[in-house]
Coordinates of C-alpha atoms and ligand atoms in Angstrom, one line a residue:
M184 CA 102.3 94.2 120.8
E185 CA 103.4 90.7 119.8
R186 CA 104.8 90.4 116.3
D187 CA 106.6 87.4 114.8
E188 CA 109.8 87.7 112.8
K189 CA 107.9 87.4 109.5
E190 CA 105.6 90.4 110.2
M191 CA 108.6 92.5 111.4
K192 CA 110.4 91.8 108.1
L193 CA 107.3 92.7 106.1
I194 CA 106.8 96.0 108.0
A195 CA 110.4 96.9 107.2
E196 CA 110.0 95.9 103.6
V197 CA 106.8 97.9 103.1
G198 CA 108.5 100.9 104.7
A199 CA 111.5 100.7 102.4
A200 CA 109.3 100.3 99.3
S201 CA 107.2 103.3 100.4
Y202 CA 110.4 105.4 100.7
K203 CA 111.7 104.3 97.3
A204 CA 108.4 105.1 95.7
L205 CA 108.4 108.5 97.3
I206 CA 111.9 109.3 96.0
K207 CA 110.9 108.1 92.5
A208 CA 107.8 110.3 92.5
K209 CA 109.9 113.3 93.7
S210 CA 112.4 112.9 90.9
M211 CA 109.5 113.3 88.4
V212 CA 108.0 116.4 89.9
K213 CA 109.2 119.1 87.5
P214 CA 107.6 122.2 86.0
G215 CA 105.7 121.1 82.9
A216 CA 105.4 117.4 84.0
K217 CA 101.9 116.0 84.0
L218 CA 100.6 115.0 87.4
L219 CA 98.9 112.0 85.8
D220 CA 102.2 110.7 84.4
V221 CA 103.9 111.0 87.8
A222 CA 101.0 109.2 89.5
E223 CA 100.8 106.4 87.0
A224 CA 104.5 105.8 86.9
T225 CA 104.9 105.8 90.7
E226 CA 101.9 103.4 91.2
K227 CA 103.2 101.2 88.4
Y228 CA 106.6 101.1 90.0
L229 CA 105.1 99.9 93.3
R230 CA 103.1 97.2 91.5
E231 CA 106.0 96.0 89.5
S232 CA 108.1 95.8 92.7
G233 CA 105.6 93.4 94.2
F234 CA 103.6 95.8 96.3
G235 CA 100.2 97.4 96.2
C236 CA 99.3 101.0 97.0
A237 CA 98.2 101.8 100.5
F238 CA 96.4 104.7 98.8
P239 CA 96.7 106.5 95.4
L240 CA 99.7 108.8 95.0
N241 CA 98.7 112.2 96.4
L242 CA 100.0 115.2 94.6
S243 CA 98.6 118.3 96.3
V244 CA 99.8 121.7 95.1
N245 CA 100.2 125.1 96.9
S246 CA 97.2 125.6 99.3
E247 CA 96.0 122.1 98.7
A248 CA 97.2 120.2 101.7
A249 CA 96.3 116.6 100.9
H250 CA 94.1 114.1 99.0
Y251 CA 94.5 115.3 95.4
T252 CA 95.2 112.5 93.0
P253 CA 94.9 113.0 89.3
S254 CA 91.6 112.2 87.6
M255 CA 91.3 110.1 84.5
M256 CA 92.5 112.0 81.5
D257 CA 93.8 114.7 83.9
D258 CA 95.9 117.2 81.9
K259 CA 97.1 119.3 84.8
V260 CA 100.9 120.0 84.8
F261 CA 103.2 121.3 87.5
G262 CA 103.8 125.1 87.4
E263 CA 107.2 126.8 87.8
K264 CA 106.1 128.1 91.2
D265 CA 104.3 125.2 92.6
I266 CA 104.9 123.8 96.1
V267 CA 104.0 120.1 95.8
K268 CA 103.2 117.6 98.5
V269 CA 104.0 114.1 97.4
D270 CA 102.4 111.5 99.7
I271 CA 102.6 107.7 99.0
G272 CA 102.6 104.3 100.7
A273 CA 103.2 100.8 99.7
S274 CA 101.1 97.8 100.9
K275 CA 101.5 94.1 101.1
D276 CA 99.3 91.6 102.8
G277 CA 97.6 94.4 104.7
I278 CA 100.8 96.0 106.0
L279 CA 100.7 99.6 105.0
G280 CA 103.4 102.3 104.5
D281 CA 102.9 106.1 104.6
N282 CA 105.4 108.8 103.9
A283 CA 105.5 112.3 102.3
L284 CA 107.7 115.2 101.4
T285 CA 107.3 118.6 99.8
V286 CA 109.0 119.8 96.6
D287 CA 109.4 123.6 96.2
L288 CA 109.6 124.2 92.5
S289 CA 109.6 128.0 93.0
Q290 CA 112.6 127.7 95.3
Q291 CA 111.0 130.6 97.1
N292 CA 109.2 128.7 99.8
G293 CA 112.4 127.1 101.2
K294 CA 111.6 128.4 104.7
L295 CA 108.2 126.8 104.8
V296 CA 109.6 123.5 103.6
E297 CA 112.4 123.6 106.1
A298 CA 109.9 124.4 108.8
S299 CA 107.9 121.2 108.2
Q300 CA 111.1 119.2 108.0
E301 CA 112.3 120.6 111.3
C302 CA 108.9 120.0 112.8
L303 CA 109.2 116.3 111.8
R304 CA 112.8 116.0 113.1
N305 CA 111.8 117.5 116.5
A306 CA 108.7 115.4 116.7
I307 CA 110.7 112.2 116.0
S308 CA 113.2 113.2 118.7
R309 CA 110.3 113.1 121.2
V310 CA 108.9 109.8 120.2
K311 CA 109.3 106.9 122.6
A312 CA 107.1 104.5 124.6
G313 CA 105.1 106.4 127.2
V314 CA 105.2 109.8 125.6
M315 CA 101.9 111.7 125.4
V316 CA 100.7 112.5 121.9
S317 CA 100.1 116.1 123.0
D318 CA 103.8 116.4 123.8
I319 CA 104.6 115.6 120.2
G320 CA 101.9 118.0 119.0
R321 CA 103.3 120.8 121.2
E322 CA 106.8 120.2 119.8
I323 CA 105.4 120.5 116.3
E324 CA 103.4 123.6 117.0
N325 CA 106.3 125.4 118.8
T326 CA 108.7 124.6 116.0
A327 CA 106.3 125.8 113.3
R328 CA 105.7 129.1 115.3
R329 CA 109.4 129.6 115.8
H330 CA 109.7 129.7 112.0
G331 CA 106.8 132.2 111.8
F332 CA 104.3 129.7 110.5
K333 CA 101.2 127.8 111.8
P334 CA 100.7 124.1 112.1
I335 CA 97.5 122.7 110.4
M336 CA 95.4 121.9 113.5
N337 CA 93.0 119.5 111.9
L338 CA 95.5 117.2 110.2
G339 CA 97.9 115.0 112.0
G340 CA 99.7 111.8 112.4
H341 CA 98.1 108.5 113.1
E342 CA 98.7 104.9 114.1
V343 CA 98.9 102.4 111.3
K344 CA 97.4 99.0 111.7
T345 CA 96.8 96.1 109.3
H346 CA 94.5 97.3 106.5
E347 CA 93.8 100.4 108.5
L348 CA 95.9 103.5 107.6
H349 CA 94.3 105.9 110.0
A350 CA 93.7 103.6 113.0
G351 CA 93.9 103.9 116.8
I352 CA 95.7 107.0 118.1
F353 CA 95.9 110.4 116.5
V354 CA 99.1 112.5 116.8
P355 CA 98.1 116.1 116.7
N356 CA 100.2 118.9 115.1
Y357 CA 99.5 121.1 118.2
D358 CA 99.0 120.7 121.9
N359 CA 95.5 119.3 122.1
H360 CA 95.9 118.1 125.7
D361 CA 95.4 114.5 124.7
D362 CA 97.2 112.4 127.3
T363 CA 97.1 109.2 125.2
Q364 CA 100.6 107.6 125.3
L365 CA 102.6 105.9 122.6
E366 CA 103.3 102.3 123.3
E367 CA 106.3 100.1 122.4
G368 CA 105.8 98.4 119.0
M369 CA 103.2 100.8 117.7
V370 CA 103.5 101.8 114.1
V371 CA 102.8 105.5 113.8
A372 CA 102.9 108.0 110.9
I373 CA 104.1 111.4 112.0
E374 CA 103.1 114.1 109.6
P375 CA 103.4 117.8 110.4
F376 CA 101.8 120.2 108.0
V377 CA 102.7 123.9 108.3
T378 CA 101.2 126.9 106.5
D379 CA 101.8 130.6 106.0
G380 CA 98.0 131.0 106.0
K381 CA 96.2 132.8 108.8
R382 CA 93.8 130.0 109.7
G383 CA 96.0 126.9 110.0
E384 CA 93.2 124.5 109.2
V385 CA 92.0 122.6 106.1
L386 CA 88.5 122.5 104.6
E387 CA 87.0 119.8 102.3
S388 CA 86.8 120.9 98.7
D389 CA 84.3 119.7 96.1
V390 CA 87.1 117.9 94.3
C391 CA 87.1 114.2 95.1
E392 CA 89.2 111.6 93.3
I393 CA 89.8 109.1 96.2
F394 CA 87.3 106.8 97.7
G395 CA 87.3 103.8 100.0
Y396 CA 85.0 100.8 100.0
V397 CA 82.6 100.5 102.9
G398 CA 80.3 97.6 102.1
S399 CA 77.8 96.3 99.6
A400 CA 74.1 97.3 99.2
P401 CA 71.6 96.7 96.5
I402 CA 72.0 98.9 93.5
R403 CA 70.1 98.8 90.2
A404 CA 72.0 100.9 87.7
P405 CA 73.9 98.4 85.6
E406 CA 77.0 100.6 85.2
A407 CA 77.2 101.3 88.9
R408 CA 77.0 97.5 89.5
K409 CA 79.9 97.0 87.1
V410 CA 82.0 99.6 89.0
L411 CA 81.0 98.1 92.3
A412 CA 82.1 94.6 91.1
E413 CA 85.5 96.0 90.1
I414 CA 85.9 97.7 93.4
E415 CA 84.9 94.5 95.3
S416 CA 87.4 92.4 93.4
N417 CA 90.4 94.7 93.3
N418 CA 90.0 97.7 95.6
E419 CA 88.1 96.4 98.6
D420 CA 90.9 96.9 101.1
E421 CA 92.5 100.2 100.7
P422 CA 91.5 103.6 99.3
F423 CA 91.5 103.9 95.5
A424 CA 91.6 106.5 92.8
V425 CA 88.6 106.9 90.5
R426 CA 91.0 106.7 87.5
W427 CA 91.9 103.1 88.5
L428 CA 88.4 102.2 87.4
T429 CA 88.6 103.7 84.0
H430 CA 88.3 100.4 82.1
T431 CA 85.0 99.4 83.9
V432 CA 82.6 101.6 82.0
G433 CA 82.5 103.3 78.7
S434 CA 82.8 107.0 79.6
K435 CA 84.2 109.4 82.1
F436 CA 80.7 110.7 82.7
A437 CA 79.3 107.2 83.4
L438 CA 82.2 106.4 85.8
Y439 CA 81.8 109.6 87.9
K440 CA 78.0 109.1 87.9
S441 CA 78.4 105.5 89.1
I442 CA 80.8 106.5 91.8
K443 CA 78.4 109.2 93.0
E444 CA 75.6 106.7 93.2
L445 CA 77.7 104.2 95.2
A446 CA 78.8 106.9 97.6
M447 CA 75.2 108.2 98.0
A448 CA 74.1 104.6 98.8
G449 CA 76.7 104.4 101.5
M450 CA 78.9 101.9 99.8
L451 CA 81.9 104.2 99.5
T452 CA 83.5 106.8 101.7
A453 CA 84.8 109.9 100.0
Y454 CA 88.2 111.5 100.7
P455 CA 87.8 114.9 99.2
M456 CA 90.8 117.2 98.5
L457 CA 91.7 119.3 101.5
V458 CA 92.6 122.9 101.1
E459 CA 94.0 125.4 103.6
A460 CA 91.1 127.6 104.8
S461 CA 92.9 130.9 104.2
N462 CA 94.5 129.7 101.0
G463 CA 98.0 129.6 102.6
M464 CA 100.8 127.7 101.1
V465 CA 101.2 124.3 102.8
S466 CA 104.3 122.1 103.4
Q467 CA 104.1 118.5 104.7
S468 CA 106.8 116.1 105.9
E469 CA 106.0 112.6 106.9
V470 CA 107.6 109.4 108.0
E471 CA 106.3 106.1 109.4
V472 CA 108.1 105.0 112.6
M473 CA 107.9 102.0 115.0
V474 CA 107.9 103.1 118.6
T475 CA 110.6 101.6 120.8
K476 CA 111.3 101.7 124.5
D477 CA 113.5 104.7 124.3
G478 CA 112.9 106.2 120.9
C479 CA 111.8 105.0 117.5
E480 CA 112.9 103.4 114.3
V481 CA 112.1 105.1 111.0
L482 CA 110.5 102.5 108.8
T483 CA 110.2 104.6 105.6
K484 CA 113.8 104.9 104.7
Ligands
CO40 CO1 99.7 109.7 106.9

């Protein structure tokens, strides 16, 4: 993988900004705080620091594993006992960051949070050029089970490429016997999810606040056309939150209706909220690394 100095510098910059945004979001996750306020402040922080968002801030609570971002006018607040996954990434010129952590507001799920953290540390210690992705998965699974938990089998890490957050190789959270090898220079997000649920898998829910642009097609409804025009001018490249389009049409109803029409017509892809199938509590830890000859360098720091 050939990269010039400028690109290497940008990758490091985006990683650092992703980490700063993560810590900023974390500091605002408190009982009684509004999810919408945390999301808006974090995304604003990234924009004001000269970056975009690789995807909207995800704030997934308890058995929600991923892909919840507040809706427009969302009045949800964090509860005293919530276990909150904070997942965010910066973007600049197509270079994308991705990192996540879990905040245990109850202070009663410390073991679950520690388990995902240790899964991540152990996984990172395995990363180097030539290692098979299933070796990393096995390490994650063994660590989770040692703690008495299950890894989430249908979520995992992924290679990150320009404008493509989930690209190329998939890094499982269990031994899936995939002998694909990591290569020097690859940018990879490692993200173990662990749960105290019986199933250890996620299902798609009906809630969907995150979409990605696929391509244009003819559409007649005037409001849907306005929403599409906004997406095509500002949100074409990375996944976006429905609430980012609040200003395009008059009402919440019209906005969600338009989004649905565009999705039905194949112009958008949906990223529905993912919930653990047995309603177990979920903890996630994630960093983005660059694979080196004999290890890796954490980029989101
Ligand atoms: Co990720």
